[in-house]
mmCIF file of N, CA, C and O in Angstrom:
data_model
loop_
_atom_site.group_PDB
_atom_site.id
_atom_site.type_symbol
_atom_site.label_atom_id
_atom_site.label_comp_id
_atom_site.label_asym_id
_atom_site.label_seq_id
_atom_site.Cartn_x
_atom_site.Cartn_y
_atom_site.Cartn_z
ATOM 1 N N UNK A 10 16.305 -16.229 5.460
ATOM 2 C CA UNK A 10 15.588 -15.833 4.281
ATOM 3 C C UNK A 10 14.120 -15.669 4.650
ATOM 4 O O UNK A 10 13.506 -16.557 5.216
ATOM 5 N N UNK A 11 13.557 -14.523 4.339
ATOM 6 C CA UNK A 11 12.152 -14.248 4.600
ATOM 7 C C UNK A 11 11.406 -14.119 3.277
ATOM 8 O O UNK A 11 11.927 -13.569 2.312
ATOM 9 N N UNK A 12 10.201 -14.639 3.259
ATOM 10 C CA UNK A 12 9.361 -14.547 2.071
ATOM 11 C C UNK A 12 8.078 -13.830 2.472
ATOM 12 O O UNK A 12 7.458 -14.175 3.470
ATOM 13 N N UNK A 13 7.703 -12.819 1.697
ATOM 14 C CA UNK A 13 6.447 -12.134 1.944
ATOM 15 C C UNK A 13 5.598 -12.205 0.684
ATOM 16 O O UNK A 13 6.122 -12.242 -0.434
ATOM 17 N N UNK A 14 4.296 -12.243 0.882
ATOM 18 C CA UNK A 14 3.367 -12.350 -0.232
ATOM 19 C C UNK A 14 2.309 -11.275 -0.090
ATOM 20 O O UNK A 14 1.773 -11.069 0.993
ATOM 21 N N UNK A 15 2.022 -10.572 -1.188
ATOM 22 C CA UNK A 15 0.956 -9.587 -1.155
ATOM 23 C C UNK A 15 0.017 -9.812 -2.324
ATOM 24 O O UNK A 15 0.386 -10.405 -3.341
ATOM 25 N N UNK A 16 -1.205 -9.339 -2.151
ATOM 26 C CA UNK A 16 -2.244 -9.464 -3.170
ATOM 27 C C UNK A 16 -2.507 -8.085 -3.745
ATOM 28 O O UNK A 16 -2.764 -7.138 -3.006
ATOM 29 N N UNK A 17 -2.410 -7.959 -5.046
ATOM 30 C CA UNK A 17 -2.648 -6.701 -5.737
ATOM 31 C C UNK A 17 -3.899 -6.861 -6.593
ATOM 32 O O UNK A 17 -3.943 -7.698 -7.501
ATOM 33 N N UNK A 18 -4.924 -6.069 -6.282
ATOM 34 C CA UNK A 18 -6.205 -6.150 -6.990
ATOM 35 C C UNK A 18 -6.419 -4.893 -7.813
ATOM 36 O O UNK A 18 -6.181 -3.786 -7.344
ATOM 37 N N UNK A 19 -6.894 -5.062 -9.049
ATOM 38 C CA UNK A 19 -7.180 -3.929 -9.926
ATOM 39 C C UNK A 19 -8.652 -3.950 -10.316
ATOM 40 O O UNK A 19 -9.195 -4.993 -10.679
ATOM 41 N N UNK A 20 -9.263 -2.782 -10.235
ATOM 42 C CA UNK A 20 -10.668 -2.597 -10.591
ATOM 43 C C UNK A 20 -10.765 -1.389 -11.520
ATOM 44 O O UNK A 20 -9.821 -0.629 -11.669
ATOM 45 N N UNK A 21 -11.936 -1.220 -12.106
ATOM 46 C CA UNK A 21 -12.218 0.017 -12.831
ATOM 47 C C UNK A 21 -13.426 0.684 -12.199
ATOM 48 O O UNK A 21 -14.323 0.011 -11.685
ATOM 49 N N UNK A 22 -13.396 2.019 -12.223
ATOM 50 C CA UNK A 22 -14.539 2.796 -11.767
ATOM 51 C C UNK A 22 -15.536 2.885 -12.919
ATOM 52 O O UNK A 22 -15.226 2.514 -14.053
ATOM 53 N N UNK A 23 -16.727 3.392 -12.657
ATOM 54 C CA UNK A 23 -17.752 3.487 -13.692
ATOM 55 C C UNK A 23 -17.327 4.391 -14.848
ATOM 56 O O UNK A 23 -17.800 4.223 -15.976
ATOM 57 N N UNK A 24 -16.408 5.319 -14.600
ATOM 58 C CA UNK A 24 -15.929 6.197 -15.675
ATOM 59 C C UNK A 24 -14.710 5.627 -16.407
ATOM 60 O O UNK A 24 -14.146 6.281 -17.265
ATOM 61 N N UNK A 25 -14.277 4.428 -16.032
ATOM 62 C CA UNK A 25 -13.148 3.773 -16.695
ATOM 63 C C UNK A 25 -11.807 3.964 -16.013
ATOM 64 O O UNK A 25 -10.821 3.341 -16.406
ATOM 65 N N UNK A 26 -11.733 4.847 -15.015
ATOM 66 C CA UNK A 26 -10.484 5.053 -14.280
ATOM 67 C C UNK A 26 -10.113 3.797 -13.495
ATOM 68 O O UNK A 26 -10.982 3.026 -13.091
ATOM 69 N N UNK A 27 -8.828 3.624 -13.260
ATOM 70 C CA UNK A 27 -8.328 2.447 -12.540
ATOM 71 C C UNK A 27 -8.326 2.681 -11.034
ATOM 72 O O UNK A 27 -8.101 3.790 -10.567
ATOM 73 N N UNK A 28 -8.572 1.605 -10.297
ATOM 74 C CA UNK A 28 -8.445 1.583 -8.842
ATOM 75 C C UNK A 28 -7.587 0.377 -8.506
ATOM 76 O O UNK A 28 -7.845 -0.730 -8.994
ATOM 77 N N UNK A 29 -6.569 0.572 -7.684
ATOM 78 C CA UNK A 29 -5.714 -0.532 -7.247
ATOM 79 C C UNK A 29 -5.775 -0.647 -5.731
ATOM 80 O O UNK A 29 -5.741 0.357 -5.028
ATOM 81 N N UNK A 30 -5.871 -1.878 -5.254
ATOM 82 C CA UNK A 30 -5.873 -2.163 -3.825
ATOM 83 C C UNK A 30 -4.821 -3.232 -3.559
ATOM 84 O O UNK A 30 -4.750 -4.212 -4.293
ATOM 85 N N UNK A 31 -4.010 -3.028 -2.528
ATOM 86 C CA UNK A 31 -2.961 -3.978 -2.184
ATOM 87 C C UNK A 31 -3.131 -4.441 -0.746
ATOM 88 O O UNK A 31 -3.393 -3.617 0.135
ATOM 89 N N UNK A 32 -2.977 -5.735 -0.543
ATOM 90 C CA UNK A 32 -3.103 -6.336 0.781
ATOM 91 C C UNK A 32 -1.849 -7.154 1.051
ATOM 92 O O UNK A 32 -1.508 -8.052 0.287
ATOM 93 N N UNK A 33 -1.159 -6.847 2.137
ATOM 94 C CA UNK A 33 0.078 -7.531 2.473
ATOM 95 C C UNK A 33 -0.120 -8.711 3.386
ATOM 96 O O UNK A 33 -1.179 -8.890 3.991
ATOM 97 N N UNK A 34 0.889 -9.547 3.448
ATOM 98 C CA UNK A 34 0.938 -10.708 4.339
ATOM 99 C C UNK A 34 -0.224 -11.667 4.150
ATOM 100 O O UNK A 34 -0.856 -12.097 5.108
ATOM 101 N N UNK A 35 -0.502 -12.006 2.897
ATOM 102 C CA UNK A 35 -1.560 -12.981 2.630
ATOM 103 C C UNK A 35 -0.977 -14.388 2.660
ATOM 104 O O UNK A 35 0.237 -14.574 2.609
ATOM 105 N N UNK A 36 -1.852 -15.393 2.714
ATOM 106 C CA UNK A 36 -1.401 -16.776 2.651
ATOM 107 C C UNK A 36 -0.851 -17.057 1.257
ATOM 108 O O UNK A 36 -1.427 -16.634 0.257
ATOM 109 N N UNK A 37 0.260 -17.767 1.198
ATOM 110 C CA UNK A 37 0.882 -18.058 -0.090
ATOM 111 C C UNK A 37 0.055 -18.998 -0.949
ATOM 112 O O UNK A 37 0.189 -19.009 -2.164
ATOM 113 N N UNK A 38 -0.818 -19.779 -0.329
ATOM 114 C CA UNK A 38 -1.590 -20.765 -1.086
ATOM 115 C C UNK A 38 -3.032 -20.320 -1.332
ATOM 116 O O UNK A 38 -3.914 -21.149 -1.526
ATOM 117 N N UNK A 39 -3.275 -19.007 -1.371
ATOM 118 C CA UNK A 39 -4.626 -18.506 -1.620
ATOM 119 C C UNK A 39 -5.090 -18.979 -3.004
ATOM 120 O O UNK A 39 -4.316 -19.015 -3.957
ATOM 121 N N UNK A 40 -6.351 -19.378 -3.096
ATOM 122 C CA UNK A 40 -6.856 -19.908 -4.364
ATOM 123 C C UNK A 40 -7.436 -18.804 -5.242
ATOM 124 O O UNK A 40 -7.856 -17.751 -4.762
ATOM 125 N N UNK A 41 -7.449 -19.053 -6.522
ATOM 126 C CA UNK A 41 -8.023 -18.102 -7.474
ATOM 127 C C UNK A 41 -9.504 -17.882 -7.176
ATOM 128 O O UNK A 41 -10.005 -16.756 -7.294
ATOM 129 N N UNK A 42 -10.198 -18.935 -6.760
ATOM 130 C CA UNK A 42 -11.617 -18.808 -6.433
ATOM 131 C C UNK A 42 -11.832 -17.867 -5.249
ATOM 132 O O UNK A 42 -12.780 -17.072 -5.246
ATOM 133 N N UNK A 43 -10.956 -17.944 -4.259
ATOM 134 C CA UNK A 43 -11.069 -17.043 -3.106
ATOM 135 C C UNK A 43 -10.790 -15.596 -3.502
ATOM 136 O O UNK A 43 -11.459 -14.680 -3.026
ATOM 137 N N UNK A 44 -9.813 -15.381 -4.353
ATOM 138 C CA UNK A 44 -9.495 -14.023 -4.808
ATOM 139 C C UNK A 44 -10.663 -13.461 -5.603
ATOM 140 O O UNK A 44 -11.087 -12.322 -5.396
ATOM 141 N N UNK A 45 -11.223 -14.262 -6.496
ATOM 142 C CA UNK A 45 -12.357 -13.809 -7.298
ATOM 143 C C UNK A 45 -13.555 -13.485 -6.410
ATOM 144 O O UNK A 45 -14.225 -12.470 -6.600
ATOM 145 N N UNK A 46 -13.812 -14.317 -5.428
ATOM 146 C CA UNK A 46 -14.916 -14.085 -4.500
ATOM 147 C C UNK A 46 -14.708 -12.779 -3.720
ATOM 148 O O UNK A 46 -15.645 -11.999 -3.530
ATOM 149 N N UNK A 47 -13.482 -12.555 -3.262
ATOM 150 C CA UNK A 47 -13.152 -11.316 -2.556
ATOM 151 C C UNK A 47 -13.420 -10.115 -3.456
ATOM 152 O O UNK A 47 -14.057 -9.137 -3.039
ATOM 153 N N UNK A 48 -12.964 -10.178 -4.691
ATOM 154 C CA UNK A 48 -13.137 -9.064 -5.609
ATOM 155 C C UNK A 48 -14.606 -8.814 -5.932
ATOM 156 O O UNK A 48 -15.052 -7.668 -6.008
ATOM 157 N N UNK A 49 -15.373 -9.874 -6.094
ATOM 158 C CA UNK A 49 -16.811 -9.719 -6.340
ATOM 159 C C UNK A 49 -17.495 -9.067 -5.142
ATOM 160 O O UNK A 49 -18.378 -8.224 -5.304
ATOM 161 N N UNK A 50 -17.077 -9.442 -3.930
ATOM 162 C CA UNK A 50 -17.621 -8.824 -2.723
ATOM 163 C C UNK A 50 -17.273 -7.353 -2.623
ATOM 164 O O UNK A 50 -18.093 -6.537 -2.191
ATOM 165 N N UNK A 51 -16.051 -7.003 -3.022
ATOM 166 C CA UNK A 51 -15.635 -5.597 -2.999
ATOM 167 C C UNK A 51 -16.485 -4.777 -3.970
ATOM 168 O O UNK A 51 -16.940 -3.681 -3.645
ATOM 169 N N UNK A 52 -16.733 -5.316 -5.161
ATOM 170 C CA UNK A 52 -17.565 -4.600 -6.139
ATOM 171 C C UNK A 52 -19.011 -4.497 -5.629
ATOM 172 O O UNK A 52 -19.629 -3.433 -5.706
ATOM 173 N N UNK A 53 -19.535 -5.597 -5.089
ATOM 174 C CA UNK A 53 -20.919 -5.599 -4.609
ATOM 175 C C UNK A 53 -21.145 -4.622 -3.464
ATOM 176 O O UNK A 53 -22.224 -4.051 -3.327
ATOM 177 N N UNK A 54 -20.129 -4.411 -2.637
ATOM 178 C CA UNK A 54 -20.231 -3.514 -1.485
ATOM 179 C C UNK A 54 -19.357 -2.279 -1.672
ATOM 180 O O UNK A 54 -18.924 -1.671 -0.698
ATOM 181 N N UNK A 55 -19.119 -1.908 -2.895
ATOM 182 C CA UNK A 55 -18.174 -0.852 -3.223
ATOM 183 C C UNK A 55 -18.493 0.514 -2.668
ATOM 184 O O UNK A 55 -17.620 1.365 -2.559
ATOM 185 N N UNK A 56 -19.744 0.743 -2.295
ATOM 186 C CA UNK A 56 -20.124 2.067 -1.804
ATOM 187 C C UNK A 56 -19.428 2.430 -0.496
ATOM 188 O O UNK A 56 -19.439 3.596 -0.097
ATOM 189 N N UNK A 57 -18.801 1.467 0.170
ATOM 190 C CA UNK A 57 -18.092 1.772 1.415
ATOM 191 C C UNK A 57 -16.739 2.423 1.148
ATOM 192 O O UNK A 57 -16.119 2.941 2.055
ATOM 193 N N UNK A 58 -16.289 2.402 -0.104
ATOM 194 C CA UNK A 58 -14.999 2.976 -0.467
ATOM 195 C C UNK A 58 -15.180 4.393 -1.013
ATOM 196 O O UNK A 58 -16.191 4.710 -1.637
ATOM 197 N N UNK A 59 -14.170 5.235 -0.785
ATOM 198 C CA UNK A 59 -14.199 6.585 -1.329
ATOM 199 C C UNK A 59 -14.211 6.536 -2.854
ATOM 200 O O UNK A 59 -14.958 7.260 -3.509
ATOM 201 N N UNK A 60 -13.356 5.684 -3.420
ATOM 202 C CA UNK A 60 -13.342 5.445 -4.864
ATOM 203 C C UNK A 60 -14.073 4.125 -5.084
ATOM 204 O O UNK A 60 -13.564 3.069 -4.742
ATOM 205 N N UNK A 61 -15.265 4.193 -5.651
ATOM 206 C CA UNK A 61 -16.135 3.020 -5.763
ATOM 207 C C UNK A 61 -15.744 2.163 -6.964
ATOM 208 O O UNK A 61 -15.829 2.616 -8.111
ATOM 209 N N UNK A 62 -15.321 0.907 -6.726
ATOM 210 C CA UNK A 62 -14.997 0.012 -7.842
ATOM 211 C C UNK A 62 -16.279 -0.501 -8.504
ATOM 212 O O UNK A 62 -17.214 -0.909 -7.825
ATOM 213 N N UNK A 63 -16.307 -0.445 -9.837
ATOM 214 C CA UNK A 63 -17.491 -0.877 -10.571
ATOM 215 C C UNK A 63 -17.309 -2.232 -11.250
ATOM 216 O O UNK A 63 -18.271 -2.951 -11.462
ATOM 217 N N UNK A 64 -16.067 -2.587 -11.578
ATOM 218 C CA UNK A 64 -15.811 -3.844 -12.286
ATOM 219 C C UNK A 64 -14.434 -4.389 -11.930
ATOM 220 O O UNK A 64 -13.508 -3.641 -11.646
ATOM 221 N N UNK A 65 -14.334 -5.706 -11.975
ATOM 222 C CA UNK A 65 -13.075 -6.403 -11.734
ATOM 223 C C UNK A 65 -12.209 -6.291 -12.988
ATOM 224 O O UNK A 65 -12.691 -6.486 -14.101
ATOM 225 N N UNK A 66 -10.931 -5.996 -12.788
ATOM 226 C CA UNK A 66 -9.998 -5.917 -13.916
ATOM 227 C C UNK A 66 -8.978 -7.050 -13.866
ATOM 228 O O UNK A 66 -8.885 -7.844 -14.795
ATOM 229 N N UNK A 67 -8.194 -7.138 -12.774
ATOM 230 C CA UNK A 67 -7.177 -8.186 -12.682
ATOM 231 C C UNK A 67 -6.716 -8.349 -11.238
ATOM 232 O O UNK A 67 -7.011 -7.521 -10.381
ATOM 233 N N UNK A 68 -5.978 -9.427 -11.000
ATOM 234 C CA UNK A 68 -5.409 -9.690 -9.678
ATOM 235 C C UNK A 68 -4.045 -10.343 -9.852
ATOM 236 O O UNK A 68 -3.823 -11.092 -10.806
ATOM 237 N N UNK A 69 -3.132 -10.014 -8.929
ATOM 238 C CA UNK A 69 -1.795 -10.604 -8.941
ATOM 239 C C UNK A 69 -1.399 -10.968 -7.522
ATOM 240 O O UNK A 69 -1.703 -10.235 -6.582
ATOM 241 N N UNK A 70 -0.722 -12.079 -7.395
ATOM 242 C CA UNK A 70 -0.092 -12.454 -6.139
ATOM 243 C C UNK A 70 1.395 -12.190 -6.334
ATOM 244 O O UNK A 70 2.020 -12.736 -7.243
ATOM 245 N N UNK A 71 1.944 -11.335 -5.493
ATOM 246 C CA UNK A 71 3.341 -10.929 -5.623
ATOM 247 C C UNK A 71 4.125 -11.495 -4.447
ATOM 248 O O UNK A 71 3.824 -11.205 -3.286
ATOM 249 N N UNK A 72 5.117 -12.320 -4.742
ATOM 250 C CA UNK A 72 5.942 -12.939 -3.712
ATOM 251 C C UNK A 72 7.335 -12.325 -3.769
ATOM 252 O O UNK A 72 7.956 -12.257 -4.830
ATOM 253 N N UNK A 73 7.799 -11.895 -2.607
ATOM 254 C CA UNK A 73 9.122 -11.277 -2.508
ATOM 255 C C UNK A 73 9.972 -12.100 -1.556
ATOM 256 O O UNK A 73 9.523 -12.447 -0.459
ATOM 257 N N UNK A 74 11.167 -12.413 -1.976
ATOM 258 C CA UNK A 74 12.102 -13.165 -1.146
ATOM 259 C C UNK A 74 13.208 -12.230 -0.680
ATOM 260 O O UNK A 74 13.788 -11.491 -1.480
ATOM 261 N N UNK A 75 13.488 -12.270 0.602
ATOM 262 C CA UNK A 75 14.510 -11.401 1.186
ATOM 263 C C UNK A 75 15.614 -12.260 1.762
ATOM 264 O O UNK A 75 15.362 -13.177 2.529
ATOM 265 N N UNK A 76 16.841 -11.959 1.385
ATOM 266 C CA UNK A 76 17.994 -12.683 1.895
ATOM 267 C C UNK A 76 18.980 -11.693 2.489
ATOM 268 O O UNK A 76 19.372 -10.727 1.825
ATOM 269 N N UNK A 77 19.362 -11.916 3.721
ATOM 270 C CA UNK A 77 20.344 -11.050 4.373
ATOM 271 C C UNK A 77 21.722 -11.268 3.748
ATOM 272 O O UNK A 77 22.075 -12.397 3.381
ATOM 273 N N UNK A 78 22.476 -10.222 3.653
ATOM 274 C CA UNK A 78 23.826 -10.284 3.092
ATOM 275 C C UNK A 78 24.811 -10.209 4.252
ATOM 276 O O UNK A 78 24.772 -9.279 5.058
ATOM 277 N N UNK A 79 25.708 -11.176 4.323
ATOM 278 C CA UNK A 79 26.733 -11.185 5.367
ATOM 279 C C UNK A 79 27.833 -10.211 4.974
ATOM 280 O O UNK A 79 28.531 -10.405 3.980
ATOM 281 N N UNK A 80 27.977 -9.155 5.743
ATOM 282 C CA UNK A 80 28.949 -8.118 5.433
ATOM 283 C C UNK A 80 30.205 -8.191 6.307
ATOM 284 O O UNK A 80 31.011 -7.265 6.307
ATOM 285 N N UNK A 81 30.369 -9.300 7.024
ATOM 286 C CA UNK A 81 31.556 -9.416 7.902
ATOM 287 C C UNK A 81 32.796 -9.804 7.126
ATOM 288 O O UNK A 81 32.810 -10.165 6.019
#
């Protein structure tokens, strides 16, 4: 059984459009404070992105469990 965890971040652009960023293989025990700090840093340095995030909208930690099926 394999477990994978990804971080899904949502921002808004200055015109109100949505921007989503996904990061795979994160630590399962990442803290809310670390996620918020990351998102604040992304907004503060947003000019490095093609689509510039202007505000934090939401964040989700998505955990997926994979189980092999015995087909013998």
